[in-house]
């Protein structure tokens, strides 16, 4: 468990299902995600089960808890790829920045990654601004990387090198 001024960053647990469904069911939160919004809790339950197993094997992708509710997720989820998602009710409050500023040093301390990277939709201005503020640099661009419900999106790749 990691803590910031306002947040608890912790591993997932089964009691997170309702909060995670509220997040993954919200079309605004999922606009730039690599899947459609979850249509029902069974889809979220499958995701939660994978998150619990993944955290047990490699504790690098955390639940963002505020005021005893899970409001998002953040950290390294596939190899050295990092990402974050936050419920829209908590956007523009500095929460994702606060979480990532805590998680990135944890990733450096607990892994031997030479760098970490993010794959984002180039239209996601909020994530682009956050990653830029964290020191990530644009390192690549690829067209038509995700097809969600018949709509293609591109990928912008950004990388942060391990501090020397």
CSV table of N, CA and C in Angstrom, one decimal:
chain,number,residue,atom,x,y,z
A,1,UNK,N,0.8,-1.2,0.0
A,1,UNK,CA,0.0,0.0,0.0
A,1,UNK,C,0.9,1.2,0.0
A,2,UNK,N,0.5,2.2,-0.8
A,2,UNK,CA,1.2,3.5,-0.9
A,2,UNK,C,0.1,4.6,-0.5
A,3,UNK,N,0.6,5.7,0.0
A,3,UNK,CA,-0.3,6.7,0.4
A,3,UNK,C,0.2,8.1,0.0
A,4,UNK,N,-0.7,8.9,-0.4
A,4,UNK,CA,-0.4,10.3,-0.7
A,4,UNK,C,-1.2,11.2,0.2
A,5,UNK,N,-1.2,12.5,0.0
A,5,UNK,CA,-2.0,13.4,0.9
A,5,UNK,C,-3.5,13.0,0.9
A,6,UNK,N,-4.0,12.7,-0.3
A,6,UNK,CA,-5.5,12.4,-0.4
A,6,UNK,C,-5.8,11.0,-0.8
A,7,UNK,N,-4.9,10.2,-1.1
A,7,UNK,CA,-5.2,8.9,-1.8
A,7,UNK,C,-4.5,7.7,-1.0
A,8,UNK,N,-5.1,6.6,-1.2
A,8,UNK,CA,-4.5,5.3,-0.8
A,8,UNK,C,-4.4,4.5,-2.1
A,9,UNK,N,-3.2,4.0,-2.4
A,9,UNK,CA,-3.0,3.2,-3.6
A,9,UNK,C,-2.7,1.8,-3.1
A,10,UNK,N,-3.6,0.9,-3.5
A,10,UNK,CA,-3.5,-0.5,-2.9
A,10,UNK,C,-3.9,-1.5,-4.0
A,11,UNK,N,-3.7,-2.7,-3.6
A,11,UNK,CA,-4.0,-3.8,-4.5
A,11,UNK,C,-5.6,-4.0,-4.6
A,12,UNK,N,-6.0,-4.6,-5.7
A,12,UNK,CA,-7.4,-4.8,-5.8
A,12,UNK,C,-8.0,-5.9,-4.9
A,13,UNK,N,-9.3,-5.8,-4.6
A,13,UNK,CA,-9.9,-6.9,-3.8
A,13,UNK,C,-11.3,-7.0,-4.3
A,14,UNK,N,-11.9,-8.2,-4.0
A,14,UNK,CA,-13.3,-8.5,-4.5
A,14,UNK,C,-14.3,-7.4,-4.1
A,15,UNK,N,-14.2,-6.8,-3.0
A,15,UNK,CA,-15.1,-5.8,-2.6
A,15,UNK,C,-15.1,-4.5,-3.4
A,16,UNK,N,-14.1,-4.5,-4.4
A,16,UNK,CA,-14.0,-3.3,-5.3
A,16,UNK,C,-15.0,-3.4,-6.5
A,17,UNK,N,-15.7,-4.5,-6.6
A,17,UNK,CA,-16.5,-4.7,-7.8
A,17,UNK,C,-17.5,-3.5,-8.1
A,18,UNK,N,-18.2,-3.1,-7.2
A,18,UNK,CA,-19.2,-2.0,-7.4
A,18,UNK,C,-18.5,-0.7,-7.9
A,19,UNK,N,-17.5,-0.3,-7.2
A,19,UNK,CA,-16.8,0.9,-7.6
A,19,UNK,C,-16.1,0.8,-9.0
A,20,UNK,N,-15.5,-0.4,-9.3
A,20,UNK,CA,-14.9,-0.6,-10.6
A,20,UNK,C,-16.0,-0.6,-11.7
A,21,UNK,N,-17.1,-1.2,-11.4
A,21,UNK,CA,-18.2,-1.2,-12.4
A,21,UNK,C,-18.6,0.2,-12.7
A,22,UNK,N,-18.8,1.0,-11.7
A,22,UNK,CA,-19.1,2.4,-11.9
A,22,UNK,C,-18.1,3.1,-12.8
A,23,UNK,N,-16.8,2.8,-12.7
A,23,UNK,CA,-15.8,3.3,-13.5
A,23,UNK,C,-15.8,2.8,-14.9
A,24,UNK,N,-15.8,1.4,-15.1
A,24,UNK,CA,-15.7,0.8,-16.4
A,24,UNK,C,-17.0,0.8,-17.1
A,25,UNK,N,-18.1,1.1,-16.5
A,25,UNK,CA,-19.4,1.2,-17.2
A,25,UNK,C,-19.6,2.6,-17.7
A,26,UNK,N,-18.9,3.6,-17.3
A,26,UNK,CA,-19.1,5.0,-17.6
A,26,UNK,C,-18.4,5.3,-19.0
A,27,UNK,N,-19.2,5.6,-20.0
A,27,UNK,CA,-18.8,5.9,-21.3
A,27,UNK,C,-17.7,7.0,-21.4
A,28,UNK,N,-17.9,8.0,-20.5
A,28,UNK,CA,-16.9,9.1,-20.5
A,28,UNK,C,-15.5,8.6,-20.1
A,29,UNK,N,-15.4,7.8,-19.1
A,29,UNK,CA,-14.2,7.2,-18.6
A,29,UNK,C,-13.6,6.3,-19.7
A,30,UNK,N,-14.4,5.6,-20.4
A,30,UNK,CA,-13.9,4.6,-21.4
A,30,UNK,C,-13.7,5.1,-22.8
A,31,UNK,N,-13.9,6.4,-23.0
A,31,UNK,CA,-13.9,7.0,-24.3
A,31,UNK,C,-12.5,6.7,-25.0
A,32,UNK,N,-11.4,6.7,-24.3
A,32,UNK,CA,-10.1,6.5,-24.9
A,32,UNK,C,-9.5,5.2,-24.5
A,33,UNK,N,-10.3,4.3,-23.9
A,33,UNK,CA,-9.9,3.0,-23.4
A,33,UNK,C,-9.8,2.0,-24.6
A,34,UNK,N,-9.2,0.9,-24.4
A,34,UNK,CA,-9.1,-0.1,-25.5
A,34,UNK,C,-10.2,-1.1,-25.5
A,35,UNK,N,-11.3,-0.9,-24.8
A,35,UNK,CA,-12.5,-1.7,-24.8
A,35,UNK,C,-13.7,-0.8,-24.7
A,36,UNK,N,-14.8,-1.4,-25.0
A,36,UNK,CA,-16.1,-0.7,-24.8
A,36,UNK,C,-16.4,-0.6,-23.3
A,37,UNK,N,-17.3,0.3,-22.9
A,37,UNK,CA,-17.7,0.3,-21.5
A,37,UNK,C,-18.3,-1.1,-21.2
A,38,UNK,N,-18.1,-1.5,-19.9
A,38,UNK,CA,-18.6,-2.8,-19.5
A,38,UNK,C,-20.1,-2.7,-19.5
A,39,UNK,N,-20.8,-3.7,-20.2
A,39,UNK,CA,-22.3,-3.7,-20.2
A,39,UNK,C,-22.9,-4.2,-18.9
A,40,UNK,N,-22.2,-5.0,-18.2
A,40,UNK,CA,-22.7,-5.5,-16.9
A,40,UNK,C,-21.6,-5.9,-16.0
A,41,UNK,N,-21.9,-6.2,-14.8
A,41,UNK,CA,-20.9,-6.5,-13.7
A,41,UNK,C,-20.1,-7.8,-14.0
A,42,UNK,N,-20.6,-8.7,-14.8
A,42,UNK,CA,-19.8,-9.9,-15.1
A,42,UNK,C,-18.6,-9.6,-15.8
A,43,UNK,N,-18.6,-8.6,-16.7
A,43,UNK,CA,-17.4,-8.2,-17.5
A,43,UNK,C,-16.4,-7.6,-16.5
A,44,UNK,N,-16.9,-6.7,-15.6
A,44,UNK,CA,-16.0,-6.1,-14.6
A,44,UNK,C,-15.5,-7.1,-13.7
A,45,UNK,N,-16.2,-8.1,-13.3
A,45,UNK,CA,-15.8,-9.2,-12.4
A,45,UNK,C,-14.6,-10.0,-13.0
A,46,UNK,N,-14.7,-10.2,-14.3
A,46,UNK,CA,-13.6,-10.9,-15.0
A,46,UNK,C,-12.3,-10.1,-15.0
A,47,UNK,N,-12.5,-8.8,-15.2
A,47,UNK,CA,-11.4,-7.9,-15.2
A,47,UNK,C,-10.8,-7.8,-13.8
A,48,UNK,N,-11.6,-7.7,-12.8
A,48,UNK,CA,-11.2,-7.6,-11.4
A,48,UNK,C,-10.4,-8.9,-11.0
A,49,UNK,N,-10.9,-10.1,-11.4
A,49,UNK,CA,-10.2,-11.3,-11.1
A,49,UNK,C,-8.8,-11.3,-11.7
A,50,UNK,N,-8.7,-10.8,-12.9
A,50,UNK,CA,-7.4,-10.7,-13.6
A,50,UNK,C,-6.5,-9.7,-12.8
A,51,UNK,N,-7.1,-8.6,-12.4
A,51,UNK,CA,-6.3,-7.6,-11.7
A,51,UNK,C,-5.8,-8.1,-10.3
A,52,UNK,N,-6.6,-8.9,-9.6
A,52,UNK,CA,-6.2,-9.5,-8.4
A,52,UNK,C,-5.1,-10.5,-8.6
A,53,UNK,N,-5.2,-11.3,-9.6
A,53,UNK,CA,-4.1,-12.3,-9.8
A,53,UNK,C,-2.8,-11.5,-10.3
A,54,UNK,N,-3.0,-10.5,-11.1
A,54,UNK,CA,-1.8,-9.8,-11.6
A,54,UNK,C,-1.1,-9.1,-10.5
A,55,UNK,N,-1.9,-8.5,-9.5
A,55,UNK,CA,-1.2,-7.8,-8.4
A,55,UNK,C,-0.5,-8.8,-7.5
A,56,UNK,N,-1.1,-10.0,-7.3
A,56,UNK,CA,-0.4,-11.0,-6.5
A,56,UNK,C,0.9,-11.4,-7.1
A,57,UNK,N,1.0,-11.5,-8.4
A,57,UNK,CA,2.2,-11.9,-9.1
A,57,UNK,C,3.2,-10.8,-9.3
A,58,UNK,N,2.7,-9.5,-9.4
A,58,UNK,CA,3.5,-8.4,-9.6
A,58,UNK,C,2.8,-7.1,-9.2
A,59,UNK,N,3.0,-6.7,-8.0
A,59,UNK,CA,2.3,-5.5,-7.4
A,59,UNK,C,2.7,-4.2,-7.9
A,60,UNK,N,2.3,-3.9,-9.2
A,60,UNK,CA,2.6,-2.6,-9.8
A,60,UNK,C,1.4,-1.8,-10.4
A,61,UNK,N,0.2,-2.4,-10.4
A,61,UNK,CA,-1.0,-1.7,-10.9
A,61,UNK,C,-2.0,-1.7,-9.7
A,62,UNK,N,-2.3,-0.4,-9.3
A,62,UNK,CA,-3.0,-0.2,-8.0
A,62,UNK,C,-4.4,0.4,-8.2
A,63,UNK,N,-5.2,0.1,-7.2
A,63,UNK,CA,-6.5,0.8,-7.1
A,63,UNK,C,-6.2,2.2,-6.5
A,64,UNK,N,-6.9,3.2,-7.0
A,64,UNK,CA,-6.8,4.5,-6.4
A,64,UNK,C,-8.0,4.7,-5.6
A,65,UNK,N,-7.8,4.8,-4.3
A,65,UNK,CA,-8.9,4.9,-3.3
A,65,UNK,C,-8.9,6.3,-2.7
A,66,UNK,N,-10.1,6.9,-2.7
A,66,UNK,CA,-10.2,8.2,-2.0
A,66,UNK,C,-11.5,8.2,-1.3
A,67,UNK,N,-11.5,8.6,0.0
A,67,UNK,CA,-12.7,8.6,0.8
A,67,UNK,C,-13.4,7.3,0.9
A,68,UNK,N,-12.6,6.2,1.0
A,68,UNK,CA,-13.0,4.8,1.1
A,68,UNK,C,-13.8,4.3,-0.1
A,69,UNK,N,-13.5,4.9,-1.3
A,69,UNK,CA,-14.1,4.4,-2.5
A,69,UNK,C,-13.0,4.3,-3.6
A,70,UNK,N,-13.0,3.3,-4.4
A,70,UNK,CA,-12.1,3.2,-5.5
A,70,UNK,C,-12.6,4.1,-6.6
A,71,UNK,N,-11.8,5.0,-7.0
A,71,UNK,CA,-12.2,6.0,-8.1
A,71,UNK,C,-11.3,5.8,-9.3
A,72,UNK,N,-10.4,4.9,-9.3
A,72,UNK,CA,-9.6,4.7,-10.5
A,72,UNK,C,-8.5,3.6,-10.3
A,73,UNK,N,-7.7,3.5,-11.3
A,73,UNK,CA,-6.6,2.5,-11.3
A,73,UNK,C,-5.4,3.2,-12.0
A,74,UNK,N,-4.2,2.8,-11.5
A,74,UNK,CA,-3.0,3.3,-12.1
A,74,UNK,C,-1.8,2.5,-11.8
A,75,UNK,N,-0.8,2.5,-12.7
A,75,UNK,CA,0.5,1.8,-12.5
A,75,UNK,C,1.0,1.1,-13.8
A,76,UNK,N,1.9,0.2,-13.6
A,76,UNK,CA,2.4,-0.6,-14.7
A,76,UNK,C,1.6,-1.9,-14.8
A,77,UNK,N,0.9,-2.0,-16.0
A,77,UNK,CA,0.0,-3.1,-16.1
A,77,UNK,C,0.5,-4.2,-17.1
A,78,UNK,N,1.3,-3.9,-18.0
A,78,UNK,CA,1.8,-4.9,-18.9
A,78,UNK,C,3.3,-4.6,-19.1
A,79,UNK,N,4.2,-5.4,-18.5
A,79,UNK,CA,5.6,-5.1,-18.6
A,79,UNK,C,5.9,-3.8,-18.1
A,80,UNK,N,6.6,-2.9,-18.9
A,80,UNK,CA,6.9,-1.6,-18.4
A,80,UNK,C,5.9,-0.5,-19.0
A,81,UNK,N,4.7,-1.0,-19.4
A,81,UNK,CA,3.7,-0.1,-19.9
A,81,UNK,C,2.9,0.4,-18.7
A,82,UNK,N,2.8,1.7,-18.6
A,82,UNK,CA,2.0,2.3,-17.5
A,82,UNK,C,0.7,2.9,-18.1
A,83,UNK,N,-0.3,3.0,-17.2
A,83,UNK,CA,-1.5,3.6,-17.6
A,83,UNK,C,-2.3,4.0,-16.4
A,84,UNK,N,-3.4,4.7,-16.6
A,84,UNK,CA,-4.3,5.1,-15.5
A,84,UNK,C,-5.7,5.4,-16.1
A,85,UNK,N,-6.7,5.2,-15.3
A,85,UNK,CA,-8.0,5.6,-15.6
A,85,UNK,C,-8.7,6.1,-14.3
A,86,UNK,N,-9.5,7.1,-14.5
A,86,UNK,CA,-10.1,7.8,-13.3
A,86,UNK,C,-11.6,8.0,-13.6
A,87,UNK,N,-12.4,7.8,-12.6
A,87,UNK,CA,-13.8,8.1,-12.8
A,87,UNK,C,-14.0,9.6,-13.1
A,88,UNK,N,-14.8,10.0,-14.1
A,88,UNK,CA,-14.9,11.4,-14.5
A,88,UNK,C,-15.4,12.3,-13.4
A,89,UNK,N,-16.0,11.8,-12.4
A,89,UNK,CA,-16.4,12.7,-11.2
A,89,UNK,C,-15.2,13.3,-10.5
A,90,UNK,N,-14.0,12.7,-10.8
A,90,UNK,CA,-12.8,13.1,-10.1
A,90,UNK,C,-11.7,13.7,-11.1
A,91,UNK,N,-12.1,14.0,-12.3
A,91,UNK,CA,-11.2,14.6,-13.3
A,91,UNK,C,-11.0,16.0,-12.9
A,92,UNK,N,-9.8,16.5,-13.3
A,92,UNK,CA,-9.4,17.9,-13.2
A,92,UNK,C,-9.2,18.3,-11.7
A,93,UNK,N,-8.9,17.4,-10.9
A,93,UNK,CA,-8.6,17.7,-9.5
A,93,UNK,C,-7.2,17.3,-9.1
A,94,UNK,N,-6.3,16.9,-10.0
A,94,UNK,CA,-4.9,16.6,-9.8
A,94,UNK,C,-4.8,15.2,-9.2
A,95,UNK,N,-5.8,14.4,-9.2
A,95,UNK,CA,-5.7,13.0,-8.6
A,95,UNK,C,-4.9,12.1,-9.4
A,96,UNK,N,-5.0,12.0,-10.7
A,96,UNK,CA,-4.2,11.1,-11.5
A,96,UNK,C,-2.7,11.6,-11.4
A,97,UNK,N,-2.5,12.9,-11.4
A,97,UNK,CA,-1.1,13.3,-11.2
A,97,UNK,C,-0.5,12.9,-9.9
A,98,UNK,N,-1.3,13.1,-8.8
A,98,UNK,CA,-0.9,12.7,-7.5
A,98,UNK,C,-0.6,11.2,-7.4
A,99,UNK,N,-1.4,10.4,-8.0
A,99,UNK,CA,-1.2,9.0,-8.0
A,99,UNK,C,0.0,8.6,-8.8
A,100,UNK,N,0.2,9.1,-10.0
A,100,UNK,CA,1.3,8.8,-10.8
A,100,UNK,C,2.6,9.3,-10.2
A,101,UNK,N,2.6,10.5,-9.6
A,101,UNK,CA,3.8,11.0,-8.9
A,101,UNK,C,4.3,10.1,-7.7
A,102,UNK,N,3.3,9.4,-7.2
A,102,UNK,CA,3.7,8.4,-6.1
A,102,UNK,C,4.1,7.1,-6.7
A,103,UNK,N,3.4,6.6,-7.8
A,103,UNK,CA,3.6,5.3,-8.3
A,103,UNK,C,4.9,5.2,-9.1
A,104,UNK,N,5.3,6.3,-9.9
A,104,UNK,CA,6.5,6.2,-10.7
A,104,UNK,C,7.7,5.9,-9.8
A,105,UNK,N,8.0,6.6,-8.7
A,105,UNK,CA,9.1,6.2,-7.9
A,105,UNK,C,9.1,4.8,-7.4
A,106,UNK,N,7.8,4.3,-7.1
A,106,UNK,CA,7.7,3.0,-6.6
A,106,UNK,C,8.1,2.0,-7.7
A,107,UNK,N,7.7,2.3,-9.0
A,107,UNK,CA,8.1,1.4,-10.1
A,107,UNK,C,9.6,1.4,-10.2
A,108,UNK,N,10.3,2.5,-10.1
A,108,UNK,CA,11.7,2.6,-10.2
A,108,UNK,C,12.4,1.8,-9.1
A,109,UNK,N,11.8,1.9,-7.9
A,109,UNK,CA,12.4,1.2,-6.7
A,109,UNK,C,12.2,-0.3,-6.7
A,110,UNK,N,11.2,-0.8,-7.4
A,110,UNK,CA,10.8,-2.2,-7.3
A,110,UNK,C,11.1,-3.0,-8.6
A,111,UNK,N,11.6,-2.3,-9.6
A,111,UNK,CA,11.8,-3.0,-10.9
A,111,UNK,C,13.2,-2.6,-11.4
A,112,UNK,N,13.6,-3.3,-12.5
A,112,UNK,CA,14.9,-2.9,-13.1
A,112,UNK,C,14.6,-2.3,-14.5
A,113,UNK,N,13.4,-1.8,-14.7
A,113,UNK,CA,13.0,-1.2,-16.0
A,113,UNK,C,14.0,0.0,-16.3
A,114,UNK,N,14.4,0.0,-17.6
A,114,UNK,CA,15.3,1.1,-18.0
A,114,UNK,C,14.4,2.3,-18.3
A,115,UNK,N,13.1,2.1,-18.7
A,115,UNK,CA,12.2,3.1,-18.9
A,115,UNK,C,10.8,2.6,-18.7
A,116,UNK,N,9.8,3.5,-18.8
A,116,UNK,CA,8.4,3.1,-18.8
A,116,UNK,C,7.7,3.8,-19.9
A,117,UNK,N,6.7,3.2,-20.5
A,117,UNK,CA,6.0,3.9,-21.6
A,117,UNK,C,4.5,3.9,-21.5
A,118,UNK,N,3.9,4.7,-22.2
A,118,UNK,CA,2.4,4.8,-22.3
A,118,UNK,C,2.0,4.8,-23.7
A,119,UNK,N,0.9,4.1,-24.0
A,119,UNK,CA,0.2,4.1,-25.3
A,119,UNK,C,-1.1,4.8,-25.1
A,120,UNK,N,-1.3,5.9,-25.7
A,120,UNK,CA,-2.5,6.7,-25.6
A,120,UNK,C,-3.1,7.1,-26.9
A,121,UNK,N,-4.4,7.4,-26.9
A,121,UNK,CA,-5.0,7.9,-28.0
A,121,UNK,C,-4.6,9.4,-28.1
A,122,UNK,N,-4.1,9.8,-29.3
A,122,UNK,CA,-3.6,11.2,-29.4
A,122,UNK,C,-4.6,12.2,-29.2
A,123,UNK,N,-5.9,11.9,-29.2
A,123,UNK,CA,-7.0,12.8,-29.0
A,123,UNK,C,-7.3,13.0,-27.5
A,124,UNK,N,-6.6,12.2,-26.7
A,124,UNK,CA,-6.9,12.3,-25.2
A,124,UNK,C,-6.0,13.4,-24.6
A,125,UNK,N,-6.4,14.6,-24.7
A,125,UNK,CA,-5.7,15.8,-24.3
A,125,UNK,C,-5.3,15.7,-22.8
A,126,UNK,N,-6.2,15.2,-22.0
A,126,UNK,CA,-5.9,15.2,-20.5
A,126,UNK,C,-4.8,14.2,-20.2
A,127,UNK,N,-4.8,13.1,-20.8
A,127,UNK,CA,-3.7,12.1,-20.6
A,127,UNK,C,-2.4,12.6,-21.1
A,128,UNK,N,-2.4,13.2,-22.3
A,128,UNK,CA,-1.2,13.8,-23.0
A,128,UNK,C,-0.6,14.9,-22.1
A,129,UNK,N,-1.5,15.7,-21.5
A,129,UNK,CA,-1.0,16.8,-20.7
A,129,UNK,C,-0.3,16.2,-19.4
A,130,UNK,N,-1.0,15.2,-18.8
A,130,UNK,CA,-0.5,14.6,-17.6
A,130,UNK,C,0.9,14.0,-17.8
A,131,UNK,N,0.9,13.1,-18.9
A,131,UNK,CA,2.2,12.4,-19.1
A,131,UNK,C,3.3,13.4,-19.4
A,132,UNK,N,3.0,14.5,-20.2
A,132,UNK,CA,4.0,15.5,-20.5
A,132,UNK,C,4.5,16.1,-19.2
A,133,UNK,N,3.6,16.4,-18.3
A,133,UNK,CA,4.0,17.1,-17.0
A,133,UNK,C,4.8,16.2,-16.1
A,134,UNK,N,4.7,14.8,-16.3
A,134,UNK,CA,5.5,13.9,-15.6
A,134,UNK,C,6.8,13.6,-16.2
A,135,UNK,N,7.1,14.3,-17.4
A,135,UNK,CA,8.4,14.2,-18.0
A,135,UNK,C,8.4,13.2,-19.2
A,136,UNK,N,7.3,12.5,-19.5
A,136,UNK,CA,7.3,11.6,-20.6
A,136,UNK,C,7.6,12.4,-21.9
A,137,UNK,N,8.3,11.7,-22.9
A,137,UNK,CA,8.6,12.3,-24.2
A,137,UNK,C,7.9,11.5,-25.2
A,138,UNK,N,7.4,12.1,-26.3
A,138,UNK,CA,6.8,11.4,-27.4
A,138,UNK,C,7.9,10.6,-28.1
A,139,UNK,N,7.6,9.3,-28.3
A,139,UNK,CA,8.6,8.5,-29.0
A,139,UNK,C,8.1,7.7,-30.2
A,140,UNK,N,6.8,7.8,-30.5
A,140,UNK,CA,6.3,7.2,-31.7
A,140,UNK,C,4.8,7.4,-31.9
A,141,UNK,N,4.3,7.0,-33.1
A,141,UNK,CA,2.9,7.2,-33.4
A,141,UNK,C,2.6,6.1,-34.4
A,142,UNK,N,1.4,5.5,-34.2
A,142,UNK,CA,1.0,4.5,-35.1
A,142,UNK,C,-0.5,4.7,-35.4
A,143,UNK,N,-0.9,4.5,-36.7
A,143,UNK,CA,-2.3,4.7,-37.1
A,143,UNK,C,-3.0,3.3,-36.9
A,144,UNK,N,-4.3,3.5,-36.6
A,144,UNK,CA,-5.2,2.4,-36.6
A,144,UNK,C,-4.8,1.2,-35.7
A,145,UNK,N,-4.5,1.5,-34.5
A,145,UNK,CA,-4.1,0.4,-33.6
A,145,UNK,C,-5.2,-0.3,-32.8
A,146,UNK,N,-6.3,0.4,-32.6
A,146,UNK,CA,-7.4,-0.2,-31.8
A,146,UNK,C,-8.7,0.1,-32.6
A,147,UNK,N,-9.5,-1.0,-32.8
A,147,UNK,CA,-10.8,-0.9,-33.4
A,147,UNK,C,-11.8,-1.2,-32.3
A,148,UNK,N,-12.6,-0.2,-31.9
A,148,UNK,CA,-13.6,-0.4,-30.9
A,148,UNK,C,-15.0,-0.1,-31.5
A,149,UNK,N,-15.8,-1.1,-31.6
A,149,UNK,CA,-17.2,-0.9,-32.2
A,149,UNK,C,-17.1,-0.3,-33.6
A,150,UNK,N,-16.1,-0.8,-34.4
A,150,UNK,CA,-16.0,-0.3,-35.8
A,150,UNK,C,-15.3,1.0,-36.0
A,151,UNK,N,-14.8,1.6,-34.9
A,151,UNK,CA,-14.1,2.9,-35.0
A,151,UNK,C,-12.6,2.7,-34.7
A,152,UNK,N,-11.8,3.1,-35.6
A,152,UNK,CA,-10.3,2.9,-35.4
A,152,UNK,C,-9.8,4.1,-34.7
A,153,UNK,N,-8.8,3.9,-33.8
A,153,UNK,CA,-8.1,5.0,-33.2
A,153,UNK,C,-6.6,4.7,-33.3
A,154,UNK,N,-5.8,5.8,-33.2
A,154,UNK,CA,-4.4,5.7,-33.4
A,154,UNK,C,-3.7,5.6,-32.0
A,155,UNK,N,-2.4,5.4,-32.0
A,155,UNK,CA,-1.7,5.3,-30.7
A,155,UNK,C,-0.5,6.3,-30.8
A,156,UNK,N,-0.4,7.1,-29.7
A,156,UNK,CA,0.8,7.9,-29.5
A,156,UNK,C,1.6,7.3,-28.4
A,157,UNK,N,2.8,7.0,-28.6
A,157,UNK,CA,3.7,6.4,-27.6
A,157,UNK,C,4.6,7.4,-26.9
A,158,UNK,N,4.6,7.3,-25.6
A,158,UNK,CA,5.4,8.3,-24.8
A,158,UNK,C,6.3,7.5,-23.8
A,159,UNK,N,7.5,7.9,-23.6
A,159,UNK,CA,8.4,7.2,-22.8
A,159,UNK,C,9.1,8.1,-21.7
A,160,UNK,N,9.3,7.5,-20.5
A,160,UNK,CA,10.0,8.2,-19.5
A,160,UNK,C,11.2,7.3,-19.1
A,161,UNK,N,12.4,7.8,-19.2
A,161,UNK,CA,13.6,7.0,-18.9
A,161,UNK,C,13.8,7.1,-17.4
A,162,UNK,N,14.4,6.0,-16.9
A,162,UNK,CA,14.8,5.9,-15.5
A,162,UNK,C,15.7,7.0,-15.1
A,163,UNK,N,15.5,7.7,-14.0
A,163,UNK,CA,16.5,8.7,-13.6
A,163,UNK,C,17.8,8.1,-13.3
A,164,UNK,N,18.9,8.9,-13.6
A,164,UNK,CA,20.2,8.4,-13.4
A,164,UNK,C,20.7,8.7,-12.0
